[in-house]
CSV table of C-alpha atoms in Angstrom, one decimal:
chain,number,residue,atom,x,y,z
A,181,UNK,CA,12.0,-31.2,-11.7
A,182,UNK,CA,13.7,-30.9,-8.4
A,183,UNK,CA,11.9,-29.9,-5.2
A,184,UNK,CA,13.5,-27.7,-2.7
A,185,UNK,CA,12.7,-27.1,0.9
A,186,UNK,CA,10.4,-24.3,1.7
A,187,UNK,CA,12.2,-21.0,2.4
A,188,UNK,CA,11.4,-18.9,5.5
A,189,UNK,CA,9.7,-16.3,3.3
A,190,UNK,CA,7.5,-19.0,1.7
A,191,UNK,CA,6.4,-20.1,5.1
A,192,UNK,CA,5.6,-16.5,5.9
A,193,UNK,CA,3.5,-16.2,2.7
A,194,UNK,CA,1.6,-19.4,3.5
A,195,UNK,CA,1.0,-18.1,7.1
A,196,UNK,CA,-0.2,-14.8,5.7
A,197,UNK,CA,-2.7,-16.5,3.3
A,198,UNK,CA,-4.0,-18.6,6.2
A,199,UNK,CA,-4.4,-15.6,8.3
A,200,UNK,CA,-6.5,-13.9,5.6
A,201,UNK,CA,-8.8,-16.8,5.6
A,202,UNK,CA,-8.8,-16.9,9.4
A,203,UNK,CA,-10.1,-13.4,9.7
A,204,UNK,CA,-13.0,-14.2,7.4
A,205,UNK,CA,-13.8,-17.4,9.3
A,206,UNK,CA,-13.9,-15.5,12.7
A,207,UNK,CA,-16.5,-13.0,11.1
A,208,UNK,CA,-18.9,-15.9,10.3
A,209,UNK,CA,-22.2,-16.2,12.2
A,210,UNK,CA,-22.4,-18.9,14.8
A,211,UNK,CA,-23.2,-22.3,13.3
A,212,UNK,CA,-22.2,-21.5,9.7
A,213,UNK,CA,-19.7,-23.9,8.2
A,214,UNK,CA,-17.2,-22.9,5.5
A,215,UNK,CA,-17.2,-24.7,2.1
A,216,UNK,CA,-15.1,-27.7,2.0
A,217,UNK,CA,-11.8,-27.1,0.0
A,218,UNK,CA,-11.1,-29.1,-3.1
A,219,UNK,CA,-8.7,-32.0,-2.8
A,220,UNK,CA,-5.2,-31.5,-4.0
A,221,UNK,CA,-2.3,-33.7,-4.8
A,222,UNK,CA,1.4,-33.0,-3.6
A,223,UNK,CA,3.5,-31.6,-6.4
A,224,UNK,CA,6.9,-30.1,-6.7
A,225,UNK,CA,5.5,-26.7,-5.7
A,226,UNK,CA,4.0,-26.0,-2.3
A,227,UNK,CA,0.2,-25.9,-2.2
A,228,UNK,CA,-1.2,-23.7,0.5
A,229,UNK,CA,-4.6,-22.3,-0.7
A,230,UNK,CA,-6.7,-21.1,2.2
A,231,UNK,CA,-10.5,-20.8,1.5
A,232,UNK,CA,-12.7,-18.0,2.7
A,233,UNK,CA,-16.5,-18.4,3.1
A,234,UNK,CA,-19.0,-16.1,1.3
A,235,UNK,CA,-20.1,-13.2,3.5
A,236,UNK,CA,-23.6,-13.4,4.9
A,237,UNK,CA,-26.0,-10.8,6.6
A,238,UNK,CA,-28.4,-11.2,9.4
A,239,UNK,CA,-32.1,-10.6,8.5
A,240,UNK,CA,-33.9,-7.9,10.7
A,241,UNK,CA,-36.1,-9.2,13.5
A,242,UNK,CA,-39.9,-9.4,12.7
A,243,UNK,CA,-41.6,-6.2,13.4
A,244,UNK,CA,-38.4,-4.2,13.4
A,245,UNK,CA,-37.9,-1.9,10.4
A,246,UNK,CA,-34.7,-2.6,8.5
A,247,UNK,CA,-32.1,0.2,8.8
A,248,UNK,CA,-29.7,1.0,6.0
A,249,UNK,CA,-26.3,-0.7,6.8
A,250,UNK,CA,-23.5,1.5,7.6
A,251,UNK,CA,-20.5,1.7,5.2
A,252,UNK,CA,-17.5,-0.2,6.5
A,253,UNK,CA,-13.9,-0.4,5.4
A,254,UNK,CA,-12.3,-3.9,5.3
A,255,UNK,CA,-9.4,-4.2,7.8
A,256,UNK,CA,-5.8,-4.5,6.4
A,257,UNK,CA,-5.2,-7.9,5.0
A,258,UNK,CA,-8.9,-8.8,5.1
A,259,UNK,CA,-9.2,-9.6,1.3
A,260,UNK,CA,-11.2,-12.9,1.1
A,261,UNK,CA,-9.5,-15.5,-1.1
A,262,UNK,CA,-11.6,-17.3,-3.7
A,263,UNK,CA,-12.5,-20.9,-3.1
A,264,UNK,CA,-10.7,-23.7,-5.2
A,265,UNK,CA,-12.0,-24.0,-8.7
A,266,UNK,CA,-13.1,-20.4,-9.0
A,267,UNK,CA,-11.0,-20.1,-12.2
A,268,UNK,CA,-9.6,-16.8,-13.6
A,269,UNK,CA,-12.5,-14.8,-12.0
A,270,UNK,CA,-10.7,-15.3,-8.6
A,271,UNK,CA,-7.2,-14.5,-9.7
A,272,UNK,CA,-7.5,-10.8,-9.0
A,273,UNK,CA,-8.4,-11.5,-5.3
A,274,UNK,CA,-5.3,-13.8,-5.1
A,275,UNK,CA,-3.1,-11.0,-6.4
A,276,UNK,CA,-4.6,-8.5,-4.0
A,277,UNK,CA,-4.0,-10.7,-1.0
A,278,UNK,CA,-0.5,-11.4,-2.1
A,279,UNK,CA,0.3,-7.7,-2.6
A,280,UNK,CA,-1.2,-6.9,0.7
A,281,UNK,CA,1.0,-9.5,2.5
A,282,UNK,CA,4.2,-8.0,1.2
A,283,UNK,CA,4.1,-4.3,0.2
A,284,UNK,CA,6.4,-3.4,-2.7
A,285,UNK,CA,10.0,-2.7,-1.9
A,286,UNK,CA,11.8,-2.7,-5.3
A,287,UNK,CA,12.0,-0.1,-8.0
A,288,UNK,CA,9.3,-0.6,-10.6
A,289,UNK,CA,11.8,-1.4,-13.4
A,290,UNK,CA,13.5,-4.1,-11.2
A,291,UNK,CA,10.1,-5.5,-10.3
A,292,UNK,CA,9.0,-5.8,-13.9
A,293,UNK,CA,12.3,-7.5,-15.0
A,294,UNK,CA,12.0,-9.9,-12.0
A,295,UNK,CA,8.4,-10.8,-12.6
A,296,UNK,CA,8.9,-11.4,-16.3
A,297,UNK,CA,11.9,-13.8,-15.5
A,298,UNK,CA,10.0,-15.5,-12.7
A,299,UNK,CA,7.0,-16.3,-14.8
A,300,UNK,CA,9.1,-17.5,-17.7
A,301,UNK,CA,11.1,-19.8,-15.3
A,302,UNK,CA,7.9,-21.1,-13.7
A,303,UNK,CA,6.4,-22.1,-17.2
A,304,UNK,CA,9.7,-23.6,-18.2
A,305,UNK,CA,10.1,-25.6,-15.0
A,306,UNK,CA,6.4,-26.9,-14.9
A,307,UNK,CA,5.7,-27.4,-18.7
A,308,UNK,CA,9.1,-27.7,-20.2
A,309,UNK,CA,8.4,-24.7,-22.5
A,310,UNK,CA,11.4,-22.3,-22.9
A,311,UNK,CA,14.0,-24.2,-20.8
A,312,UNK,CA,16.5,-23.6,-23.5
A,313,UNK,CA,16.4,-19.8,-22.6
A,314,UNK,CA,17.8,-20.6,-19.2
A,315,UNK,CA,20.8,-22.9,-19.6
A,316,UNK,CA,22.2,-22.1,-16.3
A,317,UNK,CA,19.0,-23.2,-14.5
A,318,UNK,CA,18.1,-26.1,-16.9
A,319,UNK,CA,21.3,-27.6,-18.2
A,320,UNK,CA,21.5,-30.0,-21.1
A,321,UNK,CA,21.1,-32.9,-18.7
A,322,UNK,CA,17.6,-31.6,-17.8
A,323,UNK,CA,16.4,-30.5,-21.2
A,324,UNK,CA,15.0,-33.9,-22.0
A,325,UNK,CA,13.2,-34.5,-18.6
A,326,UNK,CA,9.5,-34.9,-19.0
A,327,UNK,CA,7.5,-32.0,-17.6
A,328,UNK,CA,5.3,-32.8,-14.6
A,329,UNK,CA,2.5,-30.5,-15.7
A,330,UNK,CA,0.6,-30.2,-19.0
A,331,UNK,CA,0.6,-26.9,-21.0
A,332,UNK,CA,-3.2,-27.1,-21.0
A,333,UNK,CA,-5.0,-25.3,-18.2
A,334,UNK,CA,-1.6,-24.0,-16.8
A,335,UNK,CA,-1.8,-20.3,-15.7
A,336,UNK,CA,-0.2,-18.0,-13.2
A,337,UNK,CA,-2.8,-16.7,-10.8
A,338,UNK,CA,-0.7,-14.0,-9.1
A,339,UNK,CA,3.0,-12.9,-8.7
A,340,UNK,CA,5.1,-10.4,-6.8
A,341,UNK,CA,8.8,-9.6,-6.7
A,342,UNK,CA,10.4,-8.4,-3.4
A,343,UNK,CA,13.8,-8.0,-1.9
A,344,UNK,CA,15.3,-11.1,-0.3
A,345,UNK,CA,17.4,-9.8,2.6
A,346,UNK,CA,19.5,-7.4,0.7
A,347,UNK,CA,19.3,-4.8,-2.2
A,348,UNK,CA,21.2,-7.2,-4.5
A,349,UNK,CA,18.9,-10.4,-3.7
A,350,UNK,CA,15.3,-10.8,-4.7
A,351,UNK,CA,12.6,-13.4,-4.7
A,352,UNK,CA,9.6,-13.8,-7.0
A,353,UNK,CA,6.6,-15.4,-5.4
A,354,UNK,CA,4.2,-17.0,-7.8
A,355,UNK,CA,0.7,-18.5,-7.2
A,356,UNK,CA,-0.4,-20.8,-10.0
A,357,UNK,CA,-2.7,-23.5,-11.3
A,358,UNK,CA,-1.8,-26.6,-13.4
A,359,UNK,CA,-2.9,-30.1,-14.3
A,360,UNK,CA,-0.4,-32.9,-13.7
A,361,UNK,CA,0.4,-35.9,-15.8
A,362,UNK,CA,-2.2,-37.9,-14.0
A,363,UNK,CA,-4.9,-35.5,-15.1
A,364,UNK,CA,-5.4,-33.9,-11.6
A,365,UNK,CA,-6.0,-30.1,-11.8
A,366,UNK,CA,-5.1,-28.0,-8.8
A,367,UNK,CA,-4.9,-24.2,-8.3
A,368,UNK,CA,-3.3,-22.2,-5.4
A,369,UNK,CA,0.2,-23.8,-5.9
A,370,UNK,CA,3.0,-21.7,-4.6
A,371,UNK,CA,6.5,-21.4,-6.0
A,372,UNK,CA,9.6,-19.2,-5.2
A,373,UNK,CA,12.4,-18.2,-7.6
A,374,UNK,CA,15.5,-16.6,-6.1
A,375,UNK,CA,17.6,-14.0,-8.0
A,376,UNK,CA,20.9,-12.1,-7.4
A,377,UNK,CA,21.9,-8.9,-9.1
A,378,UNK,CA,25.2,-9.0,-11.0
A,379,UNK,CA,27.1,-6.1,-12.7
A,380,UNK,CA,28.9,-6.4,-16.0
A,381,UNK,CA,32.3,-4.9,-16.8
A,382,UNK,CA,30.4,-2.2,-18.5
A,383,UNK,CA,28.5,-1.2,-15.4
A,384,UNK,CA,25.1,-2.8,-16.5
A,385,UNK,CA,23.3,-4.8,-13.9
A,386,UNK,CA,21.1,-7.7,-14.4
A,387,UNK,CA,19.1,-10.2,-12.2
A,388,UNK,CA,20.4,-13.8,-12.4
A,389,UNK,CA,18.1,-16.7,-11.3
A,390,UNK,CA,19.6,-19.2,-8.8
A,391,UNK,CA,19.6,-22.8,-9.9
A,392,UNK,CA,17.6,-25.2,-7.7
A,393,UNK,CA,19.6,-27.8,-5.8
């Protein structure tokens, strides 16, 4: 597989995820330390998984009757991300944070098409499964390359499809987990797939993935 430099929007995504964790850290009581993040190894995809601590409450002072806590509404973008190793139970929180970072800006039909293609491309790129379905992205010269990640424990934690600067360009952002050939499992990996919309002679339009360079 080929690694590409981080795109500006990927850097924005990473910054947004760190900002979510930063808000949670600022709300911690003085002296409390956040849990240490799990170690991760570099891979072809960027790994920027922020970690948010579990919320705590202060106990009432001795002799002071406890009052019922007032209901509060989390501020925008304050969705706490799960710690590393949370498993599938934490994927919903990752999806929520990703969606909050970039509100939808595509028609539902386009978004569904792009998400399906982005998930398929990521699986093919990471595990080698389905590369033949994308000959323009994975030419014959790359079909025999050994995949960097095992099919076991590979999963996509969250994904969104958004415009990429114009109505005819889009990018699919994916957060995923996988185990490399050395046996090291890491979640919170980030990968982008870019697409352009093309129109056939009959007037039908389709989203075409851009090969990595």
